[in-house]
PDB file of C-alpha atoms and ligand atoms in Angstrom:
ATOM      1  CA  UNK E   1       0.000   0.000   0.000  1.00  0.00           C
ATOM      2  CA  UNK E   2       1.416   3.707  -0.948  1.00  0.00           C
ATOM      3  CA  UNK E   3       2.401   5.415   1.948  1.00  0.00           C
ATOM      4  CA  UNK E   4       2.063   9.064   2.318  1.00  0.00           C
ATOM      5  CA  UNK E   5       4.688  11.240   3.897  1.00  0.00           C
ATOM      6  CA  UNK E   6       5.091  15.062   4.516  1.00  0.00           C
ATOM      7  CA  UNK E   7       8.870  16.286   5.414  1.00  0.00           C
ATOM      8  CA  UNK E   8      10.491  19.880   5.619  1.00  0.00           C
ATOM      9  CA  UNK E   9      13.122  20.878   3.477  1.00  0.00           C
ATOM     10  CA  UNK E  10      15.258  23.956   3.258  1.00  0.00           C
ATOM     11  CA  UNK E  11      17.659  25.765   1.070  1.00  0.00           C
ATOM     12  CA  UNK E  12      20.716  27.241   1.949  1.00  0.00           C
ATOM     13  CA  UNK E  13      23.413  28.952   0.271  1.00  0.00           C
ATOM     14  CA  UNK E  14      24.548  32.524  -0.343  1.00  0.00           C
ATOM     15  CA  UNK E  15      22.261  35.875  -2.008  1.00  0.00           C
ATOM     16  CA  UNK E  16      21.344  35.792  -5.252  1.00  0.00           C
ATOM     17  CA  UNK E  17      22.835  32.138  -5.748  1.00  0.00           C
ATOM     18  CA  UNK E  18      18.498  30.984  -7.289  1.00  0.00           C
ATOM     19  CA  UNK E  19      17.322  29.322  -3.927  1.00  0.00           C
ATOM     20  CA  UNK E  20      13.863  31.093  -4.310  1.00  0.00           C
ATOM     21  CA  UNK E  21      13.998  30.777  -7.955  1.00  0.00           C
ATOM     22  CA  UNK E  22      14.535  27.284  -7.838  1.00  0.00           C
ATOM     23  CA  UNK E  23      11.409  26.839  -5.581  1.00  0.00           C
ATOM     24  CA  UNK E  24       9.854  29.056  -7.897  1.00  0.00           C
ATOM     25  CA  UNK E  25      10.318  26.950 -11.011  1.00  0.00           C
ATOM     26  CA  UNK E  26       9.314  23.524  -8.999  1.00  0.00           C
ATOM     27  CA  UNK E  27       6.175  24.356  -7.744  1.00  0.00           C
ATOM     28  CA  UNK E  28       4.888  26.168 -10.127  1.00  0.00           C
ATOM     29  CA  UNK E  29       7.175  25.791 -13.008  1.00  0.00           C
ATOM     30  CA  UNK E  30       7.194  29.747 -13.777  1.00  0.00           C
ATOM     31  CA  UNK E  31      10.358  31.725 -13.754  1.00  0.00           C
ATOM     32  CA  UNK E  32       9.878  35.099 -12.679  1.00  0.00           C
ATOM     33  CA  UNK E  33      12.795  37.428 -13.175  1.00  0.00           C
ATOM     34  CA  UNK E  34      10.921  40.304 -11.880  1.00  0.00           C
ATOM     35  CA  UNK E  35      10.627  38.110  -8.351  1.00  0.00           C
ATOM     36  CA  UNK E  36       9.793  40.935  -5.527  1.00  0.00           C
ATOM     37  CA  UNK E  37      12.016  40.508  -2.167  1.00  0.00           C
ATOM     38  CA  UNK E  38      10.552  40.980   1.023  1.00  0.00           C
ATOM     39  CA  UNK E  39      11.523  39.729   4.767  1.00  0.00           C
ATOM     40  CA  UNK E  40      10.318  36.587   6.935  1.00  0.00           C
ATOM     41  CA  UNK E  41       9.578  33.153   5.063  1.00  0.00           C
ATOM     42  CA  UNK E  42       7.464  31.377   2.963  1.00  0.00           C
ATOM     43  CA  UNK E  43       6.471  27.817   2.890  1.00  0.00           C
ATOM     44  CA  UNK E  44       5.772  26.135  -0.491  1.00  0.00           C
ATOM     45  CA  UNK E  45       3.967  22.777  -0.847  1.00  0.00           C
ATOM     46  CA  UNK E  46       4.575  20.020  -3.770  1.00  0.00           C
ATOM     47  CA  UNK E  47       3.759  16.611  -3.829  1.00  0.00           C
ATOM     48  CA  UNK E  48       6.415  14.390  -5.512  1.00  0.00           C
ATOM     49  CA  UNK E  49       5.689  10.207  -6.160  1.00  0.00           C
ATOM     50  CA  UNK E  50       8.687   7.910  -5.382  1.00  0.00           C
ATOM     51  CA  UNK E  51       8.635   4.774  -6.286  1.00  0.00           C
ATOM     52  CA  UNK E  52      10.614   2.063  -4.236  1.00  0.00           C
ATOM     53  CA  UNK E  53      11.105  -1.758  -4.393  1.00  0.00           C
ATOM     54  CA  UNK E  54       9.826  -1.157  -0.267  1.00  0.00           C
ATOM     55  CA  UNK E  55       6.662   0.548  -1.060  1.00  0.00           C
ATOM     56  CA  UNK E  56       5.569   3.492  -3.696  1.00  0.00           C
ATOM     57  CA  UNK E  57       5.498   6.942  -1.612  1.00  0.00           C
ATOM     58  CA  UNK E  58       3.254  10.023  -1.432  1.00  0.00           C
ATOM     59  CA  UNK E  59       6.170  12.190  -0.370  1.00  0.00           C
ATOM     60  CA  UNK E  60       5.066  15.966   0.308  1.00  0.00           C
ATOM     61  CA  UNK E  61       7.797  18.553   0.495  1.00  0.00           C
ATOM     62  CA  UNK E  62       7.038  21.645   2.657  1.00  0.00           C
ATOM     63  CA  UNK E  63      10.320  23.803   1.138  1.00  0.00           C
ATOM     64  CA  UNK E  64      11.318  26.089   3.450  1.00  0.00           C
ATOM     65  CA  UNK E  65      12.229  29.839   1.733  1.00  0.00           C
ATOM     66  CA  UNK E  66      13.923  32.457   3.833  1.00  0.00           C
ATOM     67  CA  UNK E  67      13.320  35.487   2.051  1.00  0.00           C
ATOM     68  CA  UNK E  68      15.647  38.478   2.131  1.00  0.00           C
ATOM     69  CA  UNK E  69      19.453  37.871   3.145  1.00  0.00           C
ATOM     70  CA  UNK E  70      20.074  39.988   5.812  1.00  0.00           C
ATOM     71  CA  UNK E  71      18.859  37.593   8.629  1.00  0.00           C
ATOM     72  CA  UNK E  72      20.760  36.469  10.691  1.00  0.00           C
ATOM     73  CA  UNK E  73      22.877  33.276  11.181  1.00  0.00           C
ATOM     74  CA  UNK E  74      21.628  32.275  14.617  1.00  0.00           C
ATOM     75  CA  UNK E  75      18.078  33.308  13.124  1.00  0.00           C
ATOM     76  CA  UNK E  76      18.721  31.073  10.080  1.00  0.00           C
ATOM     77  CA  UNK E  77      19.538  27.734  12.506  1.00  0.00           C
ATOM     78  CA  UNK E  78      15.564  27.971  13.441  1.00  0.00           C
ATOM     79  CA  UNK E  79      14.351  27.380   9.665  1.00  0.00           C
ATOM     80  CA  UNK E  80      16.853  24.806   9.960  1.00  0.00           C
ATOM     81  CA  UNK E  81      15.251  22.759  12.765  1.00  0.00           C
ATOM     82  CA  UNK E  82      13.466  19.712  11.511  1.00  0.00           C
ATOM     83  CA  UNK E  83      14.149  19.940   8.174  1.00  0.00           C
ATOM     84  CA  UNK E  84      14.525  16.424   6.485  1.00  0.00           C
ATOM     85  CA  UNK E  85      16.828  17.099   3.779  1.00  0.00           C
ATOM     86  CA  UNK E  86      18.813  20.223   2.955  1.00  0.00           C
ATOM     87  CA  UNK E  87      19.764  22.136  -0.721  1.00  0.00           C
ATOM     88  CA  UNK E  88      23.267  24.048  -0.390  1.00  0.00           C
ATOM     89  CA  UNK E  89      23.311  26.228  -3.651  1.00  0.00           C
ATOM     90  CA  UNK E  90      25.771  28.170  -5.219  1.00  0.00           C
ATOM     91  CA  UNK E  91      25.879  29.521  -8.501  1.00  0.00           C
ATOM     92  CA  UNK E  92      28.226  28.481 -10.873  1.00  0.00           C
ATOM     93  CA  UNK E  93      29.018  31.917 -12.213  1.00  0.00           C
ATOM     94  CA  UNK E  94      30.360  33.273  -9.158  1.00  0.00           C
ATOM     95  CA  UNK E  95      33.330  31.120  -7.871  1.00  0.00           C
ATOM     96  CA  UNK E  96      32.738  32.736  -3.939  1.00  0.00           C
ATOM     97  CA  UNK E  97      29.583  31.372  -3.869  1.00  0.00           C
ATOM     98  CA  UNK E  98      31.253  28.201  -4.515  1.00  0.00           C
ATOM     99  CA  UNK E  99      34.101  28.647  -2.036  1.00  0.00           C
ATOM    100  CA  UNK E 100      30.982  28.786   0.405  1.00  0.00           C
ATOM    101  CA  UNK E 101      29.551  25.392  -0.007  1.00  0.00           C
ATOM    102  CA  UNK E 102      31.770  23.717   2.652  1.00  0.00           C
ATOM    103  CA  UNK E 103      30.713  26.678   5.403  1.00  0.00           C
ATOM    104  CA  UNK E 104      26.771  26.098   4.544  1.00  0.00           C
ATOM    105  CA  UNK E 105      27.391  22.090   5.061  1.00  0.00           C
ATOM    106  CA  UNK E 106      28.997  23.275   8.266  1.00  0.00           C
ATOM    107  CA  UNK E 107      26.029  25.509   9.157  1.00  0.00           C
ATOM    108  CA  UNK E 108      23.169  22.864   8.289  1.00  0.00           C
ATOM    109  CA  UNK E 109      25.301  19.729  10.761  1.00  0.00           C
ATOM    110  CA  UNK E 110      25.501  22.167  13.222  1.00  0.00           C
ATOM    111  CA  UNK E 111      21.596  21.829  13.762  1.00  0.00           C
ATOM    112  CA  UNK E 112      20.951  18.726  11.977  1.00  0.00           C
ATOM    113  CA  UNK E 113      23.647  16.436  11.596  1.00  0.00           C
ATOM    114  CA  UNK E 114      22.219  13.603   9.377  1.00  0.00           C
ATOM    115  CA  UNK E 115      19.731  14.698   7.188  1.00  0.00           C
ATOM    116  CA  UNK E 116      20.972  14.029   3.713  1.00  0.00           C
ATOM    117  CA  UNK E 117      22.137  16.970   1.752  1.00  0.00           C
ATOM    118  CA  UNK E 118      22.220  17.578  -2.066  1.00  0.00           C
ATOM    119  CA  UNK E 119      24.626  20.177  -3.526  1.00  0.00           C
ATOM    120  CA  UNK E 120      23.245  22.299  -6.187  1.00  0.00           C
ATOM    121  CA  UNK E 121      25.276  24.173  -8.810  1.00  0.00           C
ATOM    122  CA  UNK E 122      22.876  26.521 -10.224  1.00  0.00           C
ATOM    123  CA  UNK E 123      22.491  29.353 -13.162  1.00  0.00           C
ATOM    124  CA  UNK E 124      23.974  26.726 -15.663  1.00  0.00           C
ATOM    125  CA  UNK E 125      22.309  28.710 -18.281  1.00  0.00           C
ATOM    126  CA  UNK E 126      24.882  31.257 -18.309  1.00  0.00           C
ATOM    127  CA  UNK E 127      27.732  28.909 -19.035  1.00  0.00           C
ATOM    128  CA  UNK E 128      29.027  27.528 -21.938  1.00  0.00           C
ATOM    129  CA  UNK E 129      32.001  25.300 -20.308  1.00  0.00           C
ATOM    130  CA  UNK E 130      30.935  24.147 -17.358  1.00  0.00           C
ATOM    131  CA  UNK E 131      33.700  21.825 -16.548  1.00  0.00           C
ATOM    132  CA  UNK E 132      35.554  23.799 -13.945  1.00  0.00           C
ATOM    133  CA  UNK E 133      32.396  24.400 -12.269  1.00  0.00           C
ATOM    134  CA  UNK E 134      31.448  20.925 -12.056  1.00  0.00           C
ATOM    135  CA  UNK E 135      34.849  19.974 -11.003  1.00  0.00           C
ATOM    136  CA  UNK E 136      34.702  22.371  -7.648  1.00  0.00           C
ATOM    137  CA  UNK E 137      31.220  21.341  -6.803  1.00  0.00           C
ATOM    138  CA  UNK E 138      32.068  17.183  -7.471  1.00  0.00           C
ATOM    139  CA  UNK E 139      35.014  18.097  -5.251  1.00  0.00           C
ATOM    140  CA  UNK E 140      33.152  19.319  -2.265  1.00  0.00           C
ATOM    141  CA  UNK E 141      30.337  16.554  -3.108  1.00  0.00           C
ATOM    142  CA  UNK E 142      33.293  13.849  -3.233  1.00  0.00           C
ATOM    143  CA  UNK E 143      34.742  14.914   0.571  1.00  0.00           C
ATOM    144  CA  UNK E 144      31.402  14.932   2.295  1.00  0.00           C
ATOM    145  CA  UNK E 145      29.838  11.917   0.418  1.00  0.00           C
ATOM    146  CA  UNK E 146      26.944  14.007  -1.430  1.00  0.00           C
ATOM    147  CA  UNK E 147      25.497  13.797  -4.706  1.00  0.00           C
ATOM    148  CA  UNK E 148      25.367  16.962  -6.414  1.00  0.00           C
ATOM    149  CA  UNK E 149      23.648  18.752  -9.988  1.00  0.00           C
ATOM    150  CA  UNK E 150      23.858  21.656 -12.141  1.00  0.00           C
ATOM    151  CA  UNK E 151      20.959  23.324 -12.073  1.00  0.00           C
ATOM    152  CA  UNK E 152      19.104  26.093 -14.141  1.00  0.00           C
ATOM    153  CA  UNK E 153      15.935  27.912 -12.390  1.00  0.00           C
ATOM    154  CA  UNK E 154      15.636  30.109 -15.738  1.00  0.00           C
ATOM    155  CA  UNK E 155      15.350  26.557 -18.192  1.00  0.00           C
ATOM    156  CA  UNK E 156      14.297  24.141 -15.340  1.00  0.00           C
ATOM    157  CA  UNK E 157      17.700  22.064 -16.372  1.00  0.00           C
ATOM    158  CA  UNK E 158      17.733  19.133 -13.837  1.00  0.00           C
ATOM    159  CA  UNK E 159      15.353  20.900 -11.571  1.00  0.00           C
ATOM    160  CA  UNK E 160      12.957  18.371 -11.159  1.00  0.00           C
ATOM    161  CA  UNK E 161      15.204  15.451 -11.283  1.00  0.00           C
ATOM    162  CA  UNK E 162      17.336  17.746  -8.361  1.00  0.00           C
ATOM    163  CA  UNK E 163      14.111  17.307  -6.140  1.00  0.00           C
ATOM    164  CA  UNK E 164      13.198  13.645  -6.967  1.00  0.00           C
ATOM    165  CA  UNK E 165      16.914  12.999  -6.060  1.00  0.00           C
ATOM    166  CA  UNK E 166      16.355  14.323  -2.248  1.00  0.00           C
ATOM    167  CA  UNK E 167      13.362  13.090  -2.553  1.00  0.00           C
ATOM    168  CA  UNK E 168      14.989   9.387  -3.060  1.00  0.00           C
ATOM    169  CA  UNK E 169      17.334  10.345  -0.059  1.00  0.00           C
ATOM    170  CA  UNK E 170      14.751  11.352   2.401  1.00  0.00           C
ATOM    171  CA  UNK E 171      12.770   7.964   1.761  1.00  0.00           C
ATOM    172  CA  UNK E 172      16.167   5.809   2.183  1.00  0.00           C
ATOM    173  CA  UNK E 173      16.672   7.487   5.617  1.00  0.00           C
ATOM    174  CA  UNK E 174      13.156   7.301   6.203  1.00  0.00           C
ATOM    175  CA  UNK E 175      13.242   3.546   5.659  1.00  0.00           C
ATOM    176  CA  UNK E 176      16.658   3.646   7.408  1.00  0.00           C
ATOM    177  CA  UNK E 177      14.343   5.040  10.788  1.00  0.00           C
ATOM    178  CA  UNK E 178      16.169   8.431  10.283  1.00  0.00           C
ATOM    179  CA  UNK E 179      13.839  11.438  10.339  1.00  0.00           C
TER     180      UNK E 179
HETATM  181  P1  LIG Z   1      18.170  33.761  -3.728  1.00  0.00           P
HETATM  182  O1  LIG Z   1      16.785  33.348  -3.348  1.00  0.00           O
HETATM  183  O2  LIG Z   1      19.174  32.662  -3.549  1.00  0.00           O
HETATM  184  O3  LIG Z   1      18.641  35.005  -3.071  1.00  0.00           O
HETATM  185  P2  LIG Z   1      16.960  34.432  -6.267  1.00  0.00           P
HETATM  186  O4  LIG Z   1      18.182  34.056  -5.309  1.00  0.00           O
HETATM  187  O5  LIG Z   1      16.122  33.246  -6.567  1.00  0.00           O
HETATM  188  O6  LIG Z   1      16.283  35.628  -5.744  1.00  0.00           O
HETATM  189  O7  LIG Z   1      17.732  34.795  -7.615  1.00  0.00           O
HETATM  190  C1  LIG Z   1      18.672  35.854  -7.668  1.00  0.00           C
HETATM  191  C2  LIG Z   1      18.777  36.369  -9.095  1.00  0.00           C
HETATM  192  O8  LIG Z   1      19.302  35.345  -9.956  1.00  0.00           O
HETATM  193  C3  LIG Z   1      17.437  36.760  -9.712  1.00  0.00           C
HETATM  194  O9  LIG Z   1      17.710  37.823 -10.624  1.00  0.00           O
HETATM  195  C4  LIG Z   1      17.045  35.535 -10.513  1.00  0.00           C
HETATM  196  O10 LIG Z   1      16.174  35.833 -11.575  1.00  0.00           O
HETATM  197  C5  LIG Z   1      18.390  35.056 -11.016  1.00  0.00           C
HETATM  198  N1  LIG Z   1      18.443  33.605 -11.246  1.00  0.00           N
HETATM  199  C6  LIG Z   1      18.101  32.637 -10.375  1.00  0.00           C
HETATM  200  N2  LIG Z   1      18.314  31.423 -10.890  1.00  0.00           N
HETATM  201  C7  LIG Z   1      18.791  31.629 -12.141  1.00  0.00           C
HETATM  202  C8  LIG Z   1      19.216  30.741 -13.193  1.00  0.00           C
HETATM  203  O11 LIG Z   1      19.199  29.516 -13.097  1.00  0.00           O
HETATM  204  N3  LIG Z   1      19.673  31.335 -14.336  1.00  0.00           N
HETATM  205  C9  LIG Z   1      19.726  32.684 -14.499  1.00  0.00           C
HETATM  206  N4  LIG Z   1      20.181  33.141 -15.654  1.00  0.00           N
HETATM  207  N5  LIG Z   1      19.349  33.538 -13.527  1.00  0.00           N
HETATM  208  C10 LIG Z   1      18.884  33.014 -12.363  1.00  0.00           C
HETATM  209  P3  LIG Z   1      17.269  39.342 -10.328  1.00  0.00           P
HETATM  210  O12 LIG Z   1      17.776  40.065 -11.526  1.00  0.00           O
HETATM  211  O13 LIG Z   1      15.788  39.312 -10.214  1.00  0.00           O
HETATM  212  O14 LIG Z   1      17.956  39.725  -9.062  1.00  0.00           O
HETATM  213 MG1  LIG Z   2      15.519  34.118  -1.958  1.00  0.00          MG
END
Protein backbone atom coordinates (compact mmCIF):
# COMPACT_ATOMS: atom_id res chain seq x y z
CA UNK A 1 0.00 0.00 0.00
CA UNK A 2 1.42 3.71 -0.95
CA UNK A 3 2.40 5.41 1.95
CA UNK A 4 2.06 9.06 2.32
CA UNK A 5 4.69 11.24 3.90
CA UNK A 6 5.09 15.06 4.52
CA UNK A 7 8.87 16.29 5.41
CA UNK A 8 10.49 19.88 5.62
CA UNK A 9 13.12 20.88 3.48
CA UNK A 10 15.26 23.96 3.26
CA UNK A 11 17.66 25.76 1.07
CA UNK A 12 20.72 27.24 1.95
CA UNK A 13 23.41 28.95 0.27
CA UNK A 14 24.55 32.52 -0.34
CA UNK A 15 22.26 35.88 -2.01
CA UNK A 16 21.34 35.79 -5.25
CA UNK A 17 22.84 32.14 -5.75
CA UNK A 18 18.50 30.98 -7.29
CA UNK A 19 17.32 29.32 -3.93
CA UNK A 20 13.86 31.09 -4.31
CA UNK A 21 14.00 30.78 -7.96
CA UNK A 22 14.54 27.28 -7.84
CA UNK A 23 11.41 26.84 -5.58
CA UNK A 24 9.85 29.06 -7.90
CA UNK A 25 10.32 26.95 -11.01
CA UNK A 26 9.31 23.52 -9.00
CA UNK A 27 6.17 24.36 -7.74
CA UNK A 28 4.89 26.17 -10.13
CA UNK A 29 7.17 25.79 -13.01
CA UNK A 30 7.19 29.75 -13.78
CA UNK A 31 10.36 31.72 -13.75
CA UNK A 32 9.88 35.10 -12.68
CA UNK A 33 12.79 37.43 -13.17
CA UNK A 34 10.92 40.30 -11.88
CA UNK A 35 10.63 38.11 -8.35
CA UNK A 36 9.79 40.93 -5.53
CA UNK A 37 12.02 40.51 -2.17
CA UNK A 38 10.55 40.98 1.02
CA UNK A 39 11.52 39.73 4.77
CA UNK A 40 10.32 36.59 6.93
CA UNK A 41 9.58 33.15 5.06
CA UNK A 42 7.46 31.38 2.96
CA UNK A 43 6.47 27.82 2.89
CA UNK A 44 5.77 26.13 -0.49
CA UNK A 45 3.97 22.78 -0.85
CA UNK A 46 4.57 20.02 -3.77
CA UNK A 47 3.76 16.61 -3.83
CA UNK A 48 6.41 14.39 -5.51
CA UNK A 49 5.69 10.21 -6.16
CA UNK A 50 8.69 7.91 -5.38
CA UNK A 51 8.63 4.77 -6.29
CA UNK A 52 10.61 2.06 -4.24
CA UNK A 53 11.11 -1.76 -4.39
CA UNK A 54 9.83 -1.16 -0.27
CA UNK A 55 6.66 0.55 -1.06
CA UNK A 56 5.57 3.49 -3.70
CA UNK A 57 5.50 6.94 -1.61
CA UNK A 58 3.25 10.02 -1.43
CA UNK A 59 6.17 12.19 -0.37
CA UNK A 60 5.07 15.97 0.31
CA UNK A 61 7.80 18.55 0.49
CA UNK A 62 7.04 21.64 2.66
CA UNK A 63 10.32 23.80 1.14
CA UNK A 64 11.32 26.09 3.45
CA UNK A 65 12.23 29.84 1.73
CA UNK A 66 13.92 32.46 3.83
CA UNK A 67 13.32 35.49 2.05
CA UNK A 68 15.65 38.48 2.13
CA UNK A 69 19.45 37.87 3.14
CA UNK A 70 20.07 39.99 5.81
CA UNK A 71 18.86 37.59 8.63
CA UNK A 72 20.76 36.47 10.69
CA UNK A 73 22.88 33.28 11.18
CA UNK A 74 21.63 32.28 14.62
CA UNK A 75 18.08 33.31 13.12
CA UNK A 76 18.72 31.07 10.08
CA UNK A 77 19.54 27.73 12.51
CA UNK A 78 15.56 27.97 13.44
CA UNK A 79 14.35 27.38 9.66
CA UNK A 80 16.85 24.81 9.96
CA UNK A 81 15.25 22.76 12.76
CA UNK A 82 13.47 19.71 11.51
CA UNK A 83 14.15 19.94 8.17
CA UNK A 84 14.53 16.42 6.49
CA UNK A 85 16.83 17.10 3.78
CA UNK A 86 18.81 20.22 2.96
CA UNK A 87 19.76 22.14 -0.72
CA UNK A 88 23.27 24.05 -0.39
CA UNK A 89 23.31 26.23 -3.65
CA UNK A 90 25.77 28.17 -5.22
CA UNK A 91 25.88 29.52 -8.50
CA UNK A 92 28.23 28.48 -10.87
CA UNK A 93 29.02 31.92 -12.21
CA UNK A 94 30.36 33.27 -9.16
CA UNK A 95 33.33 31.12 -7.87
CA UNK A 96 32.74 32.74 -3.94
CA UNK A 97 29.58 31.37 -3.87
CA UNK A 98 31.25 28.20 -4.52
CA UNK A 99 34.10 28.65 -2.04
CA UNK A 100 30.98 28.79 0.40
CA UNK A 101 29.55 25.39 -0.01
CA UNK A 102 31.77 23.72 2.65
CA UNK A 103 30.71 26.68 5.40
CA UNK A 104 26.77 26.10 4.54
CA UNK A 105 27.39 22.09 5.06
CA UNK A 106 29.00 23.27 8.27
CA UNK A 107 26.03 25.51 9.16
CA UNK A 108 23.17 22.86 8.29
CA UNK A 109 25.30 19.73 10.76
CA UNK A 110 25.50 22.17 13.22
CA UNK A 111 21.60 21.83 13.76
CA UNK A 112 20.95 18.73 11.98
CA UNK A 113 23.65 16.44 11.60
CA UNK A 114 22.22 13.60 9.38
CA UNK A 115 19.73 14.70 7.19
CA UNK A 116 20.97 14.03 3.71
CA UNK A 117 22.14 16.97 1.75
CA UNK A 118 22.22 17.58 -2.07
CA UNK A 119 24.63 20.18 -3.53
CA UNK A 120 23.25 22.30 -6.19
CA UNK A 121 25.28 24.17 -8.81
CA UNK A 122 22.88 26.52 -10.22
CA UNK A 123 22.49 29.35 -13.16
CA UNK A 124 23.97 26.73 -15.66
CA UNK A 125 22.31 28.71 -18.28
CA UNK A 126 24.88 31.26 -18.31
CA UNK A 127 27.73 28.91 -19.04
CA UNK A 128 29.03 27.53 -21.94
CA UNK A 129 32.00 25.30 -20.31
CA UNK A 130 30.93 24.15 -17.36
CA UNK A 131 33.70 21.83 -16.55
CA UNK A 132 35.55 23.80 -13.94
CA UNK A 133 32.40 24.40 -12.27
CA UNK A 134 31.45 20.93 -12.06
CA UNK A 135 34.85 19.97 -11.00
CA UNK A 136 34.70 22.37 -7.65
CA UNK A 137 31.22 21.34 -6.80
CA UNK A 138 32.07 17.18 -7.47
CA UNK A 139 35.01 18.10 -5.25
CA UNK A 140 33.15 19.32 -2.26
CA UNK A 141 30.34 16.55 -3.11
CA UNK A 142 33.29 13.85 -3.23
CA UNK A 143 34.74 14.91 0.57
CA UNK A 144 31.40 14.93 2.30
CA UNK A 145 29.84 11.92 0.42
CA UNK A 146 26.94 14.01 -1.43
CA UNK A 147 25.50 13.80 -4.71
CA UNK A 148 25.37 16.96 -6.41
CA UNK A 149 23.65 18.75 -9.99
CA UNK A 150 23.86 21.66 -12.14
CA UNK A 151 20.96 23.32 -12.07
CA UNK A 152 19.10 26.09 -14.14
CA UNK A 153 15.94 27.91 -12.39
CA UNK A 154 15.64 30.11 -15.74
CA UNK A 155 15.35 26.56 -18.19
CA UNK A 156 14.30 24.14 -15.34
CA UNK A 157 17.70 22.06 -16.37
CA UNK A 158 17.73 19.13 -13.84
CA UNK A 159 15.35 20.90 -11.57
CA UNK A 160 12.96 18.37 -11.16
CA UNK A 161 15.20 15.45 -11.28
CA UNK A 162 17.34 17.75 -8.36
CA UNK A 163 14.11 17.31 -6.14
CA UNK A 164 13.20 13.65 -6.97
CA UNK A 165 16.91 13.00 -6.06
CA UNK A 166 16.36 14.32 -2.25
CA UNK A 167 13.36 13.09 -2.55
CA UNK A 168 14.99 9.39 -3.06
CA UNK A 169 17.33 10.34 -0.06
CA UNK A 170 14.75 11.35 2.40
CA UNK A 171 12.77 7.96 1.76
CA UNK A 172 16.17 5.81 2.18
CA UNK A 173 16.67 7.49 5.62
CA UNK A 174 13.16 7.30 6.20
CA UNK A 175 13.24 3.55 5.66
CA UNK A 176 16.66 3.65 7.41
CA UNK A 177 14.34 5.04 10.79
CA UNK A 178 16.17 8.43 10.28
CA UNK A 179 13.84 11.44 10.34
P1 LIG B 1 18.17 33.76 -3.73
O1 LIG B 1 16.78 33.35 -3.35
O2 LIG B 1 19.17 32.66 -3.55
O3 LIG B 1 18.64 35.00 -3.07
P2 LIG B 1 16.96 34.43 -6.27
O4 LIG B 1 18.18 34.06 -5.31
O5 LIG B 1 16.12 33.25 -6.57
O6 LIG B 1 16.28 35.63 -5.74
O7 LIG B 1 17.73 34.80 -7.61
C1 LIG B 1 18.67 35.85 -7.67
C2 LIG B 1 18.78 36.37 -9.09
O8 LIG B 1 19.30 35.34 -9.96
C3 LIG B 1 17.44 36.76 -9.71
O9 LIG B 1 17.71 37.82 -10.62
C4 LIG B 1 17.04 35.53 -10.51
O10 LIG B 1 16.17 35.83 -11.57
C5 LIG B 1 18.39 35.06 -11.02
N1 LIG B 1 18.44 33.61 -11.25
C6 LIG B 1 18.10 32.64 -10.38
N2 LIG B 1 18.31 31.42 -10.89
C7 LIG B 1 18.79 31.63 -12.14
C8 LIG B 1 19.22 30.74 -13.19
O11 LIG B 1 19.20 29.52 -13.10
N3 LIG B 1 19.67 31.33 -14.34
C9 LIG B 1 19.73 32.68 -14.50
N4 LIG B 1 20.18 33.14 -15.65
N5 LIG B 1 19.35 33.54 -13.53
C10 LIG B 1 18.88 33.01 -12.36
P3 LIG B 1 17.27 39.34 -10.33
O12 LIG B 1 17.78 40.07 -11.53
O13 LIG B 1 15.79 39.31 -10.21
O14 LIG B 1 17.96 39.72 -9.06
MG1 LIG C 1 15.52 34.12 -1.96
Amino acid sequence: MAKKLMKKICLLGDGAVGKTSLIKKFVDDSFDDKYIKTFGTKVSKKQVVINRPEDEFFLTFLIWDILGQRVHNNLHSTYYKGAAAAFIVCDVTRKETMDKLEDWISVFRGVNDAAPIVLLGNKSDLLDDKGPADAQIKAVADKFNLSYHLTSAKTGADVEESFLELGNEVITSFLKGGA
